[in-house]
Amino acid sequence: MKKLVVITGASSGIGKELAKTFSKEGHPVLLLARRKHLMEELNLENCICKSVDVTKKEEVEKAILEAEEKYGKTDLLINCAGIMLLGKPDTQDYEEWASMVDTNVKGILTGTNIVLPNMIKENNGTIINISSIAGRKTFNNHSVYCGTKFAVHAITESMRKEVAGSNVRIIVIAPGVVETPLLSHTTDEKIKEDYNQWKKTIESGLDVSKIADCVKFAYYMPQDVCVREIVIAKTKQED
Ligand code: NDP
């Protein structure tokens, strides 16, 4: 059997596509998100689904230890869980931007903190963080979301350097608009309307399979080759 792949945010959108992709490739998969039934519905082989909140280290740790007991150590961790609650920090509800910071920033660190020590010890392993093009440039009503994604880029790049003495790879993938329910997290109807209006300029977002292709490309490179960063968007996405 191939090595264990752990995917956060596997109940929807990009993470769900990654779950199907790596299972099809023959990897045992640990799927993590809060809505367990959506991951179980995928009915994948050699798969463990756990309802966890990625901001809660004990929950993530318990799930990873259980999967590693069954399938061996984690070879690939994909930190995909994230939320996008567009708004402005001065008018937006405190809980909205606070949960965005917690999920998008703390959320990539919990699993990393659990699997990275063993990866370094074994001189092997890969962590892929799903950031966003909003981690490279700014957009209207995206200040906190951009802040969280700029943080994902900064953390990834710093960690990549820190582990460069080992053969562990830390990679960031930054998509432009992808067709998923991500915008539905935003509660401000006017902002959603404006976003959808802007989105018409690119006709539609990327298909989730294109992000899975990028993740596969980076992961299946030889271990001594690190595709540090991929930025991918629809050709017609100007920003
Ligand atoms: P979805 O809304 O489809 O998926 C988000 C996933 O994150 C869900 O599986 C959700 O699961 C999970 N999640 C959210 N909060 C938590 C939490 N606290 N604990 C555990 N899981 C959580 O959106 P996408 O697939 O589009 O988003 C995936 C990633 O891709 C995000 O990081 C997003 O920022 C990034 N991205 C998306 C783009 C797009 O245009 N769609 C563009 C660029 C980047 P559940 O609710 O069941 O917990």
Short mmCIF file of C-alpha atoms and ligand atoms in Angstrom, two decimals:
data_model
loop_
_atom_site.label_atom_id
_atom_site.label_comp_id
_atom_site.label_asym_id
_atom_site.label_seq_id
_atom_site.Cartn_x
_atom_site.Cartn_y
_atom_site.Cartn_z
CA MET A 1 0.00 0.00 0.00
CA LYS A 2 1.17 3.54 -0.72
CA LYS A 3 1.90 6.06 2.02
CA LEU A 4 -0.62 7.94 4.16
CA VAL A 5 -2.03 11.25 2.89
CA VAL A 6 -3.78 13.53 5.40
CA ILE A 7 -6.15 16.15 3.98
CA THR A 8 -7.86 18.91 5.95
CA GLY A 9 -10.98 20.54 4.56
CA ALA A 10 -11.90 17.29 2.81
CA SER A 11 -15.67 17.67 3.12
CA SER A 12 -16.04 20.16 0.27
CA GLY A 13 -14.53 21.85 -2.78
CA ILE A 14 -10.78 21.47 -3.33
CA GLY A 15 -10.17 19.20 -0.33
CA LYS A 16 -12.91 16.82 -1.41
CA GLU A 17 -11.36 16.60 -4.88
CA LEU A 18 -7.94 15.94 -3.31
CA ALA A 19 -9.45 13.14 -1.22
CA LYS A 20 -10.84 11.42 -4.32
CA THR A 21 -7.61 12.01 -6.26
CA PHE A 22 -5.20 10.53 -3.72
CA SER A 23 -7.50 7.64 -2.91
CA LYS A 24 -7.69 6.84 -6.64
CA GLU A 25 -3.88 6.93 -6.73
CA GLY A 26 -3.90 4.12 -4.13
CA HIS A 27 -2.99 6.07 -0.98
CA PRO A 28 -4.71 5.49 2.33
CA VAL A 29 -6.29 8.82 3.27
CA LEU A 30 -7.22 10.54 6.50
CA LEU A 31 -9.97 13.07 5.82
CA LEU A 32 -10.47 15.89 8.31
CA ALA A 33 -13.25 18.50 8.50
CA ARG A 34 -16.16 19.20 10.80
CA ARG A 35 -18.89 17.67 8.59
CA LYS A 36 -18.01 13.99 8.79
CA HIS A 37 -21.05 12.72 6.86
CA LEU A 38 -19.91 14.56 3.71
CA MET A 39 -16.55 12.78 3.80
CA GLU A 40 -18.13 9.41 4.58
CA GLU A 41 -20.46 9.82 1.60
CA LEU A 42 -17.38 9.66 -0.67
CA ASN A 43 -17.12 6.00 0.32
CA LEU A 44 -13.39 5.79 -0.39
CA GLU A 45 -11.23 2.73 0.16
CA ASN A 46 -8.60 2.74 2.95
CA CYS A 47 -10.05 5.94 4.30
CA ILE A 48 -10.61 7.28 7.80
CA CYS A 49 -12.96 10.26 8.21
CA LYS A 50 -12.83 12.31 11.39
CA SER A 51 -14.87 15.27 12.48
CA VAL A 52 -12.30 17.77 13.74
CA ASP A 53 -11.91 21.50 14.02
CA VAL A 54 -8.46 22.32 12.60
CA THR A 55 -7.94 25.00 15.22
CA LYS A 56 -8.09 22.36 17.97
CA LYS A 57 -4.76 20.58 18.18
CA GLU A 58 -5.96 17.72 20.44
CA GLU A 59 -8.68 16.76 17.95
CA VAL A 60 -6.32 16.81 14.96
CA GLU A 61 -3.62 14.93 16.89
CA LYS A 62 -5.99 12.16 18.01
CA ALA A 63 -7.17 11.62 14.42
CA ILE A 64 -3.65 11.58 12.95
CA LEU A 65 -2.33 9.17 15.60
CA GLU A 66 -5.22 6.79 14.91
CA ALA A 67 -4.61 6.87 11.14
CA GLU A 68 -0.85 6.44 11.56
CA GLU A 69 -1.43 3.45 13.82
CA LYS A 70 -3.29 1.80 10.97
CA TYR A 71 -1.46 3.04 7.86
CA GLY A 72 2.02 4.15 8.99
CA LYS A 73 3.45 7.63 9.29
CA THR A 74 2.04 10.57 7.33
CA ASP A 75 3.95 11.12 4.08
CA LEU A 76 1.85 14.01 2.77
CA LEU A 77 -0.15 16.55 4.78
CA ILE A 78 -2.34 18.88 2.72
CA ASN A 79 -3.57 21.85 4.73
CA CYS A 80 -6.62 22.84 2.70
CA ALA A 81 -9.26 23.81 5.30
CA GLY A 82 -10.07 27.49 5.10
CA ILE A 83 -12.88 30.02 5.18
CA MET A 84 -13.47 33.29 3.33
CA LEU A 85 -15.69 35.79 5.10
CA LEU A 86 -15.21 38.91 3.03
CA GLY A 87 -15.72 42.28 4.69
CA LYS A 88 -13.93 45.16 6.30
CA PRO A 89 -12.34 44.84 9.76
CA ASP A 90 -13.96 48.07 11.00
CA THR A 91 -17.52 47.03 10.15
CA GLN A 92 -17.34 43.25 10.12
CA ASP A 93 -18.46 41.23 13.11
CA TYR A 94 -15.50 40.42 15.39
CA GLU A 95 -16.31 36.70 15.33
CA GLU A 96 -16.11 36.61 11.54
CA TRP A 97 -12.60 37.92 11.16
CA ALA A 98 -11.39 36.22 14.31
CA SER A 99 -12.54 32.81 13.06
CA MET A 100 -10.94 33.50 9.66
CA VAL A 101 -7.59 34.21 11.33
CA ASP A 102 -7.93 31.13 13.53
CA THR A 103 -8.97 28.73 10.77
CA ASN A 104 -6.73 29.93 7.95
CA VAL A 105 -3.59 30.57 10.00
CA LYS A 106 -3.74 28.35 13.09
CA GLY A 107 -5.38 25.69 10.94
CA ILE A 108 -2.28 25.11 8.82
CA LEU A 109 -0.08 24.90 11.91
CA THR A 110 -1.90 22.28 13.98
CA GLY A 111 -1.36 19.32 11.63
CA THR A 112 2.11 20.59 10.76
CA ASN A 113 3.10 20.66 14.41
CA ILE A 114 1.98 17.04 14.75
CA VAL A 115 3.60 15.48 11.65
CA LEU A 116 6.70 17.58 11.00
CA PRO A 117 8.96 16.29 13.83
CA ASN A 118 8.76 12.74 12.49
CA MET A 119 9.22 13.92 8.91
CA ILE A 120 12.43 15.69 9.90
CA LYS A 121 13.59 12.64 11.88
CA GLU A 122 12.97 10.35 8.90
CA ASN A 123 14.38 12.86 6.42
CA ASN A 124 11.27 12.48 4.30
CA GLY A 125 7.76 13.88 3.88
CA THR A 126 5.82 16.72 2.28
CA ILE A 127 3.48 19.41 3.55
CA ILE A 128 1.39 21.33 1.03
CA ASN A 129 -0.45 24.46 2.15
CA ILE A 130 -3.36 25.66 0.03
CA SER A 131 -3.09 29.43 0.13
CA SER A 132 -4.59 31.75 -2.51
CA ILE A 133 -3.66 34.34 -5.07
CA ALA A 134 -4.97 36.58 -2.26
CA GLY A 135 -1.78 35.57 -0.46
CA ARG A 136 0.23 37.34 -3.16
CA LYS A 137 -1.84 40.45 -3.87
CA THR A 138 -4.72 42.39 -2.36
CA PHE A 139 -8.37 42.63 -3.40
CA ASN A 140 -11.33 44.77 -2.25
CA ASN A 141 -13.04 43.58 0.93
CA HIS A 142 -10.33 40.94 1.34
CA SER A 143 -8.10 42.65 3.92
CA VAL A 144 -8.32 40.02 6.66
CA TYR A 145 -8.63 37.12 4.20
CA CYS A 146 -5.56 38.44 2.35
CA GLY A 147 -3.78 38.85 5.68
CA THR A 148 -4.41 35.21 6.53
CA LYS A 149 -3.24 34.03 3.13
CA PHE A 150 -0.14 36.28 3.12
CA ALA A 151 0.59 34.61 6.47
CA VAL A 152 0.27 31.17 4.87
CA HIS A 153 2.85 32.20 2.24
CA ALA A 154 5.20 33.66 4.86
CA ILE A 155 4.92 30.65 7.17
CA THR A 156 5.44 28.23 4.30
CA GLU A 157 8.50 30.03 2.96
CA SER A 158 10.08 30.42 6.40
CA MET A 159 9.44 26.79 7.28
CA ARG A 160 10.77 25.61 3.92
CA LYS A 161 14.07 27.27 4.77
CA GLU A 162 14.07 25.93 8.32
CA VAL A 163 13.75 22.32 7.16
CA ALA A 164 16.00 22.65 4.12
CA GLY A 165 18.70 20.66 5.92
CA SER A 166 16.43 17.63 5.67
CA ASN A 167 14.66 16.20 2.66
CA VAL A 168 11.28 17.49 3.86
CA ARG A 169 9.38 19.67 1.39
CA ILE A 170 7.07 22.51 2.41
CA ILE A 171 5.09 23.78 -0.57
CA VAL A 172 2.45 26.45 -1.17
CA ILE A 173 -0.21 26.39 -3.87
CA ALA A 174 -2.04 29.64 -4.55
CA PRO A 175 -5.15 29.39 -6.71
CA GLY A 176 -7.19 32.20 -8.21
CA VAL A 177 -10.96 31.71 -8.34
CA VAL A 178 -12.00 28.03 -8.15
CA GLU A 179 -15.56 26.71 -8.49
CA THR A 180 -16.39 25.71 -4.91
CA PRO A 181 -18.82 26.89 -2.19
CA LEU A 182 -16.10 29.17 -0.70
CA LEU A 183 -17.94 32.46 -1.38
CA SER A 184 -21.02 31.15 0.44
CA HIS A 185 -19.17 31.65 3.77
CA THR A 186 -19.42 35.44 3.27
CA THR A 187 -22.47 36.88 4.99
CA ASP A 188 -22.56 40.32 3.32
CA GLU A 189 -24.95 39.99 0.37
CA LYS A 190 -23.69 43.15 -1.42
CA ILE A 191 -20.09 41.89 -1.31
CA LYS A 192 -21.17 38.51 -2.67
CA GLU A 193 -23.10 40.23 -5.46
CA ASP A 194 -20.07 42.38 -6.40
CA TYR A 195 -17.79 39.35 -6.33
CA ASN A 196 -20.12 37.41 -8.63
CA GLN A 197 -20.31 40.41 -10.95
CA TRP A 198 -16.48 40.57 -11.09
CA LYS A 199 -16.33 36.81 -11.58
CA LYS A 200 -18.25 37.18 -14.85
CA THR A 201 -15.06 38.61 -16.38
CA ILE A 202 -13.47 35.16 -16.10
CA GLU A 203 -16.70 33.33 -17.05
CA SER A 204 -16.18 30.69 -14.33
CA GLY A 205 -13.62 29.66 -11.76
CA LEU A 206 -11.06 26.90 -12.25
CA ASP A 207 -12.30 23.36 -11.98
CA VAL A 208 -11.16 21.75 -8.71
CA SER A 209 -9.40 19.04 -10.72
CA LYS A 210 -6.82 21.63 -11.87
CA ILE A 211 -5.78 22.25 -8.26
CA ALA A 212 -5.55 18.51 -7.66
CA ASP A 213 -3.32 18.27 -10.77
CA CYS A 214 -0.97 20.88 -9.24
CA VAL A 215 -0.83 19.08 -5.91
CA LYS A 216 -0.09 15.77 -7.64
CA PHE A 217 2.59 17.37 -9.82
CA ALA A 218 4.39 18.83 -6.83
CA TYR A 219 4.05 15.73 -4.65
CA TYR A 220 5.11 13.17 -7.24
CA MET A 221 8.33 15.02 -8.09
CA PRO A 222 11.35 13.17 -6.66
CA GLN A 223 11.78 13.90 -2.95
CA ASP A 224 14.93 15.95 -3.59
CA VAL A 225 12.99 18.31 -5.89
CA CYS A 226 10.83 20.95 -4.19
CA VAL A 227 8.28 22.79 -6.31
CA ARG A 228 8.22 25.65 -3.83
CA GLU A 229 5.17 27.50 -5.04
CA ILE A 230 2.49 27.31 -7.72
CA VAL A 231 0.19 30.23 -8.55
CA ILE A 232 -2.64 29.14 -10.83
CA ALA A 233 -5.66 31.06 -12.14
CA LYS A 234 -7.98 31.24 -15.12
CA THR A 235 -6.17 32.81 -18.05
CA LYS A 236 -8.80 35.55 -18.13
CA GLN A 237 -8.34 36.42 -14.43
CA GLU A 238 -6.60 39.78 -14.71
CA ASP A 239 -5.98 40.42 -10.98
P1 NDP B 1 -15.01 25.04 0.61
O1 NDP B 1 -15.89 25.94 1.39
O2 NDP B 1 -15.61 24.19 -0.44
O3 NDP B 1 -14.18 24.10 1.60
C1 NDP B 1 -13.64 24.56 2.80
C2 NDP B 1 -13.26 23.35 3.63
O4 NDP B 1 -12.63 23.77 4.84
C3 NDP B 1 -14.44 22.50 4.01
O5 NDP B 1 -14.15 21.15 3.87
C4 NDP B 1 -14.65 22.84 5.48
O6 NDP B 1 -15.18 21.73 6.17
C5 NDP B 1 -13.21 23.07 5.91
N1 NDP B 1 -13.13 23.84 7.14
C6 NDP B 1 -13.46 25.15 7.34
N2 NDP B 1 -13.26 25.48 8.62
C7 NDP B 1 -12.81 24.38 9.26
C8 NDP B 1 -12.41 24.09 10.60
N3 NDP B 1 -12.45 25.03 11.57
N4 NDP B 1 -12.00 22.85 10.89
C9 NDP B 1 -11.96 21.89 9.94
N5 NDP B 1 -12.30 22.10 8.66
C10 NDP B 1 -12.72 23.32 8.32
O7 NDP B 1 -13.89 25.98 -0.04
P2 NDP B 1 -12.63 25.64 -0.99
O8 NDP B 1 -12.54 24.21 -1.30
O9 NDP B 1 -12.66 26.61 -2.06
O10 NDP B 1 -11.46 26.05 0.00
C11 NDP B 1 -10.34 25.23 0.29
C12 NDP B 1 -9.11 26.11 0.45
O11 NDP B 1 -8.81 26.69 -0.81
C13 NDP B 1 -9.29 27.27 1.43
O12 NDP B 1 -8.12 27.37 2.22
C14 NDP B 1 -9.44 28.47 0.51
O13 NDP B 1 -9.00 29.64 1.13
C15 NDP B 1 -8.55 28.07 -0.65
N6 NDP B 1 -8.82 28.78 -1.90
C16 NDP B 1 -10.02 28.68 -2.54
C17 NDP B 1 -10.26 29.41 -3.69
C18 NDP B 1 -11.59 29.41 -4.38
O14 NDP B 1 -11.82 30.29 -5.24
N7 NDP B 1 -12.49 28.48 -4.09
C19 NDP B 1 -9.23 30.25 -4.29
C20 NDP B 1 -7.97 30.24 -3.56
C21 NDP B 1 -7.81 29.52 -2.42
P3 NDP B 1 -16.32 21.78 7.31
O15 NDP B 1 -17.16 22.99 7.08
O16 NDP B 1 -17.05 20.48 7.13
O17 NDP B 1 -15.56 21.82 8.58
#
